[in-house]
PDB file of C-alpha atoms in Angstrom:
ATOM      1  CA  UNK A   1     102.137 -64.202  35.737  1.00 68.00           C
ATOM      2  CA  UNK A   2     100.471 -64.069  39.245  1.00 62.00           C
ATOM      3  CA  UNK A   3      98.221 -66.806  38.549  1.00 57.00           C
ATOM      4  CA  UNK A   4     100.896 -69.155  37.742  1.00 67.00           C
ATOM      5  CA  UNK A   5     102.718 -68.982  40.348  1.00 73.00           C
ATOM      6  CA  UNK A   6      99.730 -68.770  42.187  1.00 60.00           C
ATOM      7  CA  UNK A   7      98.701 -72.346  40.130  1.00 57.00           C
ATOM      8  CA  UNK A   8     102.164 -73.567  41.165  1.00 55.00           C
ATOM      9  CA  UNK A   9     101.917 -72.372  44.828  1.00 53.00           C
ATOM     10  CA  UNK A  10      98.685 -74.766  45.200  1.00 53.00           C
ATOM     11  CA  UNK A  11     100.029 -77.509  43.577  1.00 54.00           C
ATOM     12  CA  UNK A  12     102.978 -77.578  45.665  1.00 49.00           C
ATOM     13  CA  UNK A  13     100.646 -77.152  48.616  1.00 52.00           C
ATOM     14  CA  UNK A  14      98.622 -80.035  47.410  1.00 50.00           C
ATOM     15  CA  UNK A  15     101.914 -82.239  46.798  1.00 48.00           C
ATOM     16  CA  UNK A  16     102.937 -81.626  50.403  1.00 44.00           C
ATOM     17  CA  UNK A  17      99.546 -82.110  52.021  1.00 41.00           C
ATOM     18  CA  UNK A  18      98.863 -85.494  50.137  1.00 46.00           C
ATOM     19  CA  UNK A  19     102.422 -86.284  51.206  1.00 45.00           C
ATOM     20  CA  UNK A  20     101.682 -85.260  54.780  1.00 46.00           C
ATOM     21  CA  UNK A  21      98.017 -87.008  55.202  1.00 51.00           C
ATOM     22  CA  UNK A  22      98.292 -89.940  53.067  1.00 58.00           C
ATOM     23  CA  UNK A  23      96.111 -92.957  53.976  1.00 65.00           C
ATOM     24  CA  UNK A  24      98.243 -95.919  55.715  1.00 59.00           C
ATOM     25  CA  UNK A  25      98.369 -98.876  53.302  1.00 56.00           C
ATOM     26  CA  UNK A  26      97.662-102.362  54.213  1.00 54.00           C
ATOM     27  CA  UNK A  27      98.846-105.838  52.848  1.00 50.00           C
ATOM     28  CA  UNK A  28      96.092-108.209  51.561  1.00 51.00           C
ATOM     29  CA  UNK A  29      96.167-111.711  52.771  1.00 48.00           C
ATOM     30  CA  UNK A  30      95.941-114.482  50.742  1.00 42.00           C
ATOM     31  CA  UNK A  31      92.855-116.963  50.944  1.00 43.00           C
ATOM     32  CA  UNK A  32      93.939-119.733  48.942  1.00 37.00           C
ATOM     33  CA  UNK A  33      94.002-123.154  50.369  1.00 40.00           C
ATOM     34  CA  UNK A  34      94.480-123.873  53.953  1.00 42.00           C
ATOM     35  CA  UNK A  35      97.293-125.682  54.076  1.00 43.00           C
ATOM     36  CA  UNK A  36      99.562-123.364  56.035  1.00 41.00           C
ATOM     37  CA  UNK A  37     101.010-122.007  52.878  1.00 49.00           C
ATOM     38  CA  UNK A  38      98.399-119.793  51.032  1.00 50.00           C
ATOM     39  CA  UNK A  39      96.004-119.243  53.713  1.00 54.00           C
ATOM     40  CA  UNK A  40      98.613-118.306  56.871  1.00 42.00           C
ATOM     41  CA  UNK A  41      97.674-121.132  59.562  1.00 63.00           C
ATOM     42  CA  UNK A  42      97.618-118.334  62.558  1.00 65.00           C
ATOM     43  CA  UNK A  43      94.009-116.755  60.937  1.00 75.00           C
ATOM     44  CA  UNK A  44      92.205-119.561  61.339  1.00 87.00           C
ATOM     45  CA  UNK A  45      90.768-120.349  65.075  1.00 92.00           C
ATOM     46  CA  UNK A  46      88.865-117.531  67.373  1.00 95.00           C
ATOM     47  CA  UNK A  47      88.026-113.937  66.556  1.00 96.00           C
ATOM     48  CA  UNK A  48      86.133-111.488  68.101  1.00 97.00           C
ATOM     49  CA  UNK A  49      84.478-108.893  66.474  1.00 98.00           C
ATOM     50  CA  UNK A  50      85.279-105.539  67.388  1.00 98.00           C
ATOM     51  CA  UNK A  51      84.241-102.434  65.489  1.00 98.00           C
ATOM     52  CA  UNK A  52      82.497-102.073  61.925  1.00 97.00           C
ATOM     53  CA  UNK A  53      82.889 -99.284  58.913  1.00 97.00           C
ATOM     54  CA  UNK A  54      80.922 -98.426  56.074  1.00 97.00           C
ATOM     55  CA  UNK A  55      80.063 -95.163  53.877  1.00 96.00           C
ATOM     56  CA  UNK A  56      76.607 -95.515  55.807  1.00 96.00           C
ATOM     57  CA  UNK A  57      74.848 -96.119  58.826  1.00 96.00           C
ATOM     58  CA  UNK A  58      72.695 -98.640  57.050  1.00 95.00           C
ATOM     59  CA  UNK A  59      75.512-100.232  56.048  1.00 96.00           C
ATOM     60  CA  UNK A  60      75.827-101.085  59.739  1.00 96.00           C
ATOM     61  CA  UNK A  61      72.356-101.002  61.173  1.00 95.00           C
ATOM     62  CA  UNK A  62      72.367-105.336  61.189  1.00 94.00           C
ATOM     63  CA  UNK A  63      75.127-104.480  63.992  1.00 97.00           C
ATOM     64  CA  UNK A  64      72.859-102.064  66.197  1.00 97.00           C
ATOM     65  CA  UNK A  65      71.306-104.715  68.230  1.00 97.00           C
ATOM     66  CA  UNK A  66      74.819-106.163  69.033  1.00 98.00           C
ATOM     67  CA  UNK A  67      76.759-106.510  72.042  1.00 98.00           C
ATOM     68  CA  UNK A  68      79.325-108.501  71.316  1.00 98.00           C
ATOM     69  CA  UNK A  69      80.380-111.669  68.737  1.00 98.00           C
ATOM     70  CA  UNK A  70      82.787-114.081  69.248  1.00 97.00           C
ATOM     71  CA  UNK A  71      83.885-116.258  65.713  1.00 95.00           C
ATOM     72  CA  UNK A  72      85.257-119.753  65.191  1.00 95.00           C
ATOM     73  CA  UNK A  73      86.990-119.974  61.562  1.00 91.00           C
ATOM     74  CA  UNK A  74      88.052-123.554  60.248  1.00 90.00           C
ATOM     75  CA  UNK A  75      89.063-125.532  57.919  1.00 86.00           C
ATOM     76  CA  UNK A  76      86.531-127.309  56.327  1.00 84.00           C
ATOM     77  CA  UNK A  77      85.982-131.132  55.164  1.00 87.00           C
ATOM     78  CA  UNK A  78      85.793-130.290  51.660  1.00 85.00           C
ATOM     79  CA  UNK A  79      88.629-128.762  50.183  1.00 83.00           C
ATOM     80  CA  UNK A  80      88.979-125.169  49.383  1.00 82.00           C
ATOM     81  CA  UNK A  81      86.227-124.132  52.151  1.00 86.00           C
ATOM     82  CA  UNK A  82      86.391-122.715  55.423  1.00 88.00           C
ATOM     83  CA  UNK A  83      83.421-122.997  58.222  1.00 91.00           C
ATOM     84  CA  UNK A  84      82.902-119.911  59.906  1.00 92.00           C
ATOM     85  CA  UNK A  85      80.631-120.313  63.431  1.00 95.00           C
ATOM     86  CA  UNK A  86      79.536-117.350  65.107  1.00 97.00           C
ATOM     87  CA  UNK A  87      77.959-117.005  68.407  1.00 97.00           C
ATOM     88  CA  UNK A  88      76.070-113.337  69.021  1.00 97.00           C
ATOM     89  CA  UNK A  89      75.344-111.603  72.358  1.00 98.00           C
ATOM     90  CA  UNK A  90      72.300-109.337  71.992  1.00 98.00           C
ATOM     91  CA  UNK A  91      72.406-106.198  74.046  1.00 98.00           C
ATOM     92  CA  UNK A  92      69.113-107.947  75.530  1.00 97.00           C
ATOM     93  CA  UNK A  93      71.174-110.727  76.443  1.00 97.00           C
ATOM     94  CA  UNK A  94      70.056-113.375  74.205  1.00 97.00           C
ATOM     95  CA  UNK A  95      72.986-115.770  72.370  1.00 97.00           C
ATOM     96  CA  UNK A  96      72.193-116.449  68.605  1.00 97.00           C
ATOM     97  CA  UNK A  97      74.314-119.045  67.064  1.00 97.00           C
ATOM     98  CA  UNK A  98      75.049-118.540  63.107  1.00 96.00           C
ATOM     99  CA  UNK A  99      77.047-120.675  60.775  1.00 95.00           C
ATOM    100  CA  UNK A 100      78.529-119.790  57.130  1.00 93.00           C
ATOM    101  CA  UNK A 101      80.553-121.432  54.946  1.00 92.00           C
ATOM    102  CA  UNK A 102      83.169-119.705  52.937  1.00 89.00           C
ATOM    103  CA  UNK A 103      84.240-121.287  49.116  1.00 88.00           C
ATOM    104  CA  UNK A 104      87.936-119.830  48.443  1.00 80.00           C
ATOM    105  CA  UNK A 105      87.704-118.509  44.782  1.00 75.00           C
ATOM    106  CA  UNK A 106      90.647-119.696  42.710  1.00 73.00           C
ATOM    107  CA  UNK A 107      93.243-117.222  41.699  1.00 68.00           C
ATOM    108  CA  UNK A 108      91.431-114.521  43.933  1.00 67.00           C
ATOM    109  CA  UNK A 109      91.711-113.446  47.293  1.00 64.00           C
ATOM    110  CA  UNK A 110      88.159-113.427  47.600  1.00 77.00           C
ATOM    111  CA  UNK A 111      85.641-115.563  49.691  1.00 84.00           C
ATOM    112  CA  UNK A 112      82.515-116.437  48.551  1.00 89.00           C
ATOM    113  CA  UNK A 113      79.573-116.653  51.302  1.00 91.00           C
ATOM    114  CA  UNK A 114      77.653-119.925  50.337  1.00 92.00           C
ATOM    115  CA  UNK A 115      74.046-118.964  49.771  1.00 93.00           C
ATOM    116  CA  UNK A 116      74.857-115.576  49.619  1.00 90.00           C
ATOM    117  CA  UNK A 117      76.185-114.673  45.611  1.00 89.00           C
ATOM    118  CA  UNK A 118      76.184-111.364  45.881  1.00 90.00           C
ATOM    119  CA  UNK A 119      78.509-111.044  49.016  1.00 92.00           C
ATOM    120  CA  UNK A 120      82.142-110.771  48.710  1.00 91.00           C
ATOM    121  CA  UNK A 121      84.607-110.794  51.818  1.00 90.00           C
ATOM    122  CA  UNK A 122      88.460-110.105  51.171  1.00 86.00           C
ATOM    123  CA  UNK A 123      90.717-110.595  53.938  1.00 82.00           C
ATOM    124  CA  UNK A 124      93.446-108.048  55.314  1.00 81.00           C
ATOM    125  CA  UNK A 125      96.373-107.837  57.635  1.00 77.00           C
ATOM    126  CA  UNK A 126      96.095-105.112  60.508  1.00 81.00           C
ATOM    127  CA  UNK A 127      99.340-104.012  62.480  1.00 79.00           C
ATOM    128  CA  UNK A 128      97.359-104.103  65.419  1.00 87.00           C
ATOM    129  CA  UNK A 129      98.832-107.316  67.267  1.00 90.00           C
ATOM    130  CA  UNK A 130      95.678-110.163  66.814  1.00 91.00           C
ATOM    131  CA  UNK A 131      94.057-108.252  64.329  1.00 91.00           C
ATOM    132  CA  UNK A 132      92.874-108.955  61.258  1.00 89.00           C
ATOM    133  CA  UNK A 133      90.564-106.618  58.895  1.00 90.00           C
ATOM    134  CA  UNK A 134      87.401-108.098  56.453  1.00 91.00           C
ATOM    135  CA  UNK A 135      86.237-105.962  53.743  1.00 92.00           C
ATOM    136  CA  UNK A 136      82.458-107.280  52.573  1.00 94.00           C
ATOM    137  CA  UNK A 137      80.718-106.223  49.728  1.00 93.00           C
ATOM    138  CA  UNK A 138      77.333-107.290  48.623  1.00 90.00           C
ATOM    139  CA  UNK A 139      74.179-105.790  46.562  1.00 88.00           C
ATOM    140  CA  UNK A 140      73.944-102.292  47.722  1.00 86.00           C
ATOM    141  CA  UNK A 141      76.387-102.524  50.460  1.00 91.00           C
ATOM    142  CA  UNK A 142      80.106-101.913  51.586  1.00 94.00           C
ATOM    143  CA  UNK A 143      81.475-102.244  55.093  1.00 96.00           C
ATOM    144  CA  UNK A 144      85.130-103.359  57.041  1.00 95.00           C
ATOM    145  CA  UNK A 145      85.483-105.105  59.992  1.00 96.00           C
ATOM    146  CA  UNK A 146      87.453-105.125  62.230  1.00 96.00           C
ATOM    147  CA  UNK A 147      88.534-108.527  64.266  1.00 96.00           C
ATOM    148  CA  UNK A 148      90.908-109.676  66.897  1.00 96.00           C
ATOM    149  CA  UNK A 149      92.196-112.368  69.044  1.00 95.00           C
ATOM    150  CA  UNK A 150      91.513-110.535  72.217  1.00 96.00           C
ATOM    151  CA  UNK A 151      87.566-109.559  73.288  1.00 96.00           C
ATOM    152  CA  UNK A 152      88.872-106.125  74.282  1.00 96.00           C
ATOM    153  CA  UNK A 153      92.515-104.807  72.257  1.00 96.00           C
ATOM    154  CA  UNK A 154      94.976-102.011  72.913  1.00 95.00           C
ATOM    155  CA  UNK A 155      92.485 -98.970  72.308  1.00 94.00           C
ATOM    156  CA  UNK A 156      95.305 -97.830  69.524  1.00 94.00           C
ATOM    157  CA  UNK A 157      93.776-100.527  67.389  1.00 94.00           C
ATOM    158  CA  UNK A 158      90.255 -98.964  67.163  1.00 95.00           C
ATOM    159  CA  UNK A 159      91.909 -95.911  66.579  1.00 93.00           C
ATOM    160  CA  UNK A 160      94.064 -96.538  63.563  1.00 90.00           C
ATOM    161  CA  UNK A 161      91.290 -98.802  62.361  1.00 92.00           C
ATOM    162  CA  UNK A 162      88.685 -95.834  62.601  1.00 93.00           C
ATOM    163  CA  UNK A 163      91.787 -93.873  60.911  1.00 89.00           C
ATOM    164  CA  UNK A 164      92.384 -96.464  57.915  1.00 88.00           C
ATOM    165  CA  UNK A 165      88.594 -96.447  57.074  1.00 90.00           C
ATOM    166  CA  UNK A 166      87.409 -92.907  57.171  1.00 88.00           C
ATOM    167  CA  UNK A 167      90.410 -92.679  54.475  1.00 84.00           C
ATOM    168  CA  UNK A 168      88.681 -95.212  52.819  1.00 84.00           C
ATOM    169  CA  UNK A 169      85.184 -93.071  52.935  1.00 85.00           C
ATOM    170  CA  UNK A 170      83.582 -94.626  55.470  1.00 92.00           C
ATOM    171  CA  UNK A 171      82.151 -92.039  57.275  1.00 94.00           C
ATOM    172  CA  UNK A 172      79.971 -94.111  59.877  1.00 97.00           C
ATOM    173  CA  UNK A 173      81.418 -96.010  62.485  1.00 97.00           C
ATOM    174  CA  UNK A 174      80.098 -98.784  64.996  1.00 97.00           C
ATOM    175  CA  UNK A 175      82.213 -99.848  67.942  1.00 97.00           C
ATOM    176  CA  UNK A 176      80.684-103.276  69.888  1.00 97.00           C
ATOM    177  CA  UNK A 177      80.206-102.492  73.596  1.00 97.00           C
ATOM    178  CA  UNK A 178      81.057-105.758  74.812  1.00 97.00           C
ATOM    179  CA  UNK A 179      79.634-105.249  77.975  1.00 97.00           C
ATOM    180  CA  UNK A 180      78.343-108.452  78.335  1.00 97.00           C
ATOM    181  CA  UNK A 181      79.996-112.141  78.832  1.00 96.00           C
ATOM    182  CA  UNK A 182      80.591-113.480  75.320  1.00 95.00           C
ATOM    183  CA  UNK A 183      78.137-116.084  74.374  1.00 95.00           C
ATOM    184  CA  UNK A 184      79.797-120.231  74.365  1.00 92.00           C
ATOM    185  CA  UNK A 185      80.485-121.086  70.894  1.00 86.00           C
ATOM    186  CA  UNK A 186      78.820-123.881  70.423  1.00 74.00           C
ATOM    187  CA  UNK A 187      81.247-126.579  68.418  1.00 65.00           C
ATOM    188  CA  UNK A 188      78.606-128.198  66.469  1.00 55.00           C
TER     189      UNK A 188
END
């Protein structure tokens, strides 16, 4: 008789803790198209990218040598793509320009990384004002990302991003110093 109640005490416990300590949901944003229907109009233009998550460090260690990244995303030419243009400051100083392009998968909120098959991005809302959140995926890997309009946000945003994730079992964390100017983003 005692360890039934005792069974039921726990559970209860365990109802009210889960209920207490949940993880903070978040809405998925749909990539389809980009004509200001599917694909909401205001997440296209500059980001820059503020923190990172993943289950590892390694998961994070192309970050290390970063200071800071600032992101252009666009429409592209050709239909269902977007061109994503990327200019990195080093923590030496240098500027490294990258360029992607990213196929929108039919049906799917998924983006597909041209050249890269294995690599998945999915795109999410973030309450923080100017944020948005990526979720990539590739062989061997897992990691979020955090983005936002502004090169330095409300320090709130960090927080409930570093909050959302470690729910999410990411248990290392990389914040961008962004000590440095941003890098110009080149436009070709």
């Amino acid at each position: 008789m005692f360890h039934q109640i005792w069974a039921a005490l726990l559970y209860l416990y365990g109802i009210l803790l889960n209920s207490i300590y949940q993880c903070p949901e978040y809405s998925q944003l749909t990539t389809q198209g980009v004509d200001g229907k599917e694909f909401p109009e205001p997440h296209l233009g500059r980001w820059y990218f503020i923190a990172g998550a993943a289950p590892t460090k390694e998961e994070l260690a192309t970050f290390d040598p970063v200071d800071n990244i600032v992101f252009n995303m666009a429409a592209d030419s050709a239909p269902k793509q977007l061109q994503l243009r990327a200019t990195i400051r080093t923590k030496n100083g240098l500027c490294v320009p990258r360029r992607w392009i990213y196929h929108l998968t039919e049906g799917s909120t998924d983006l597909r990384t041209e050249g890269r098959p294995d690599m998945k991005t999915k795109l999410f809302s973030s309450s923080c004002p100017g944020g948005i959140m990526l979720k990539e995926t590739g062989q061997g890997y897992q990691r979020f990302l955090l983005y936002n309009r502004l090169p330095h946000p409300p320090e709130n945003c960090v927080e409930e991003f570093r909050s959302l994730t470690s729910c999410l079992d990411s248990k290392a964390f990389l914040l961008t110093p962004r000590n440095q100017e941003a890098c110009e983003l080149s436009s070709n």
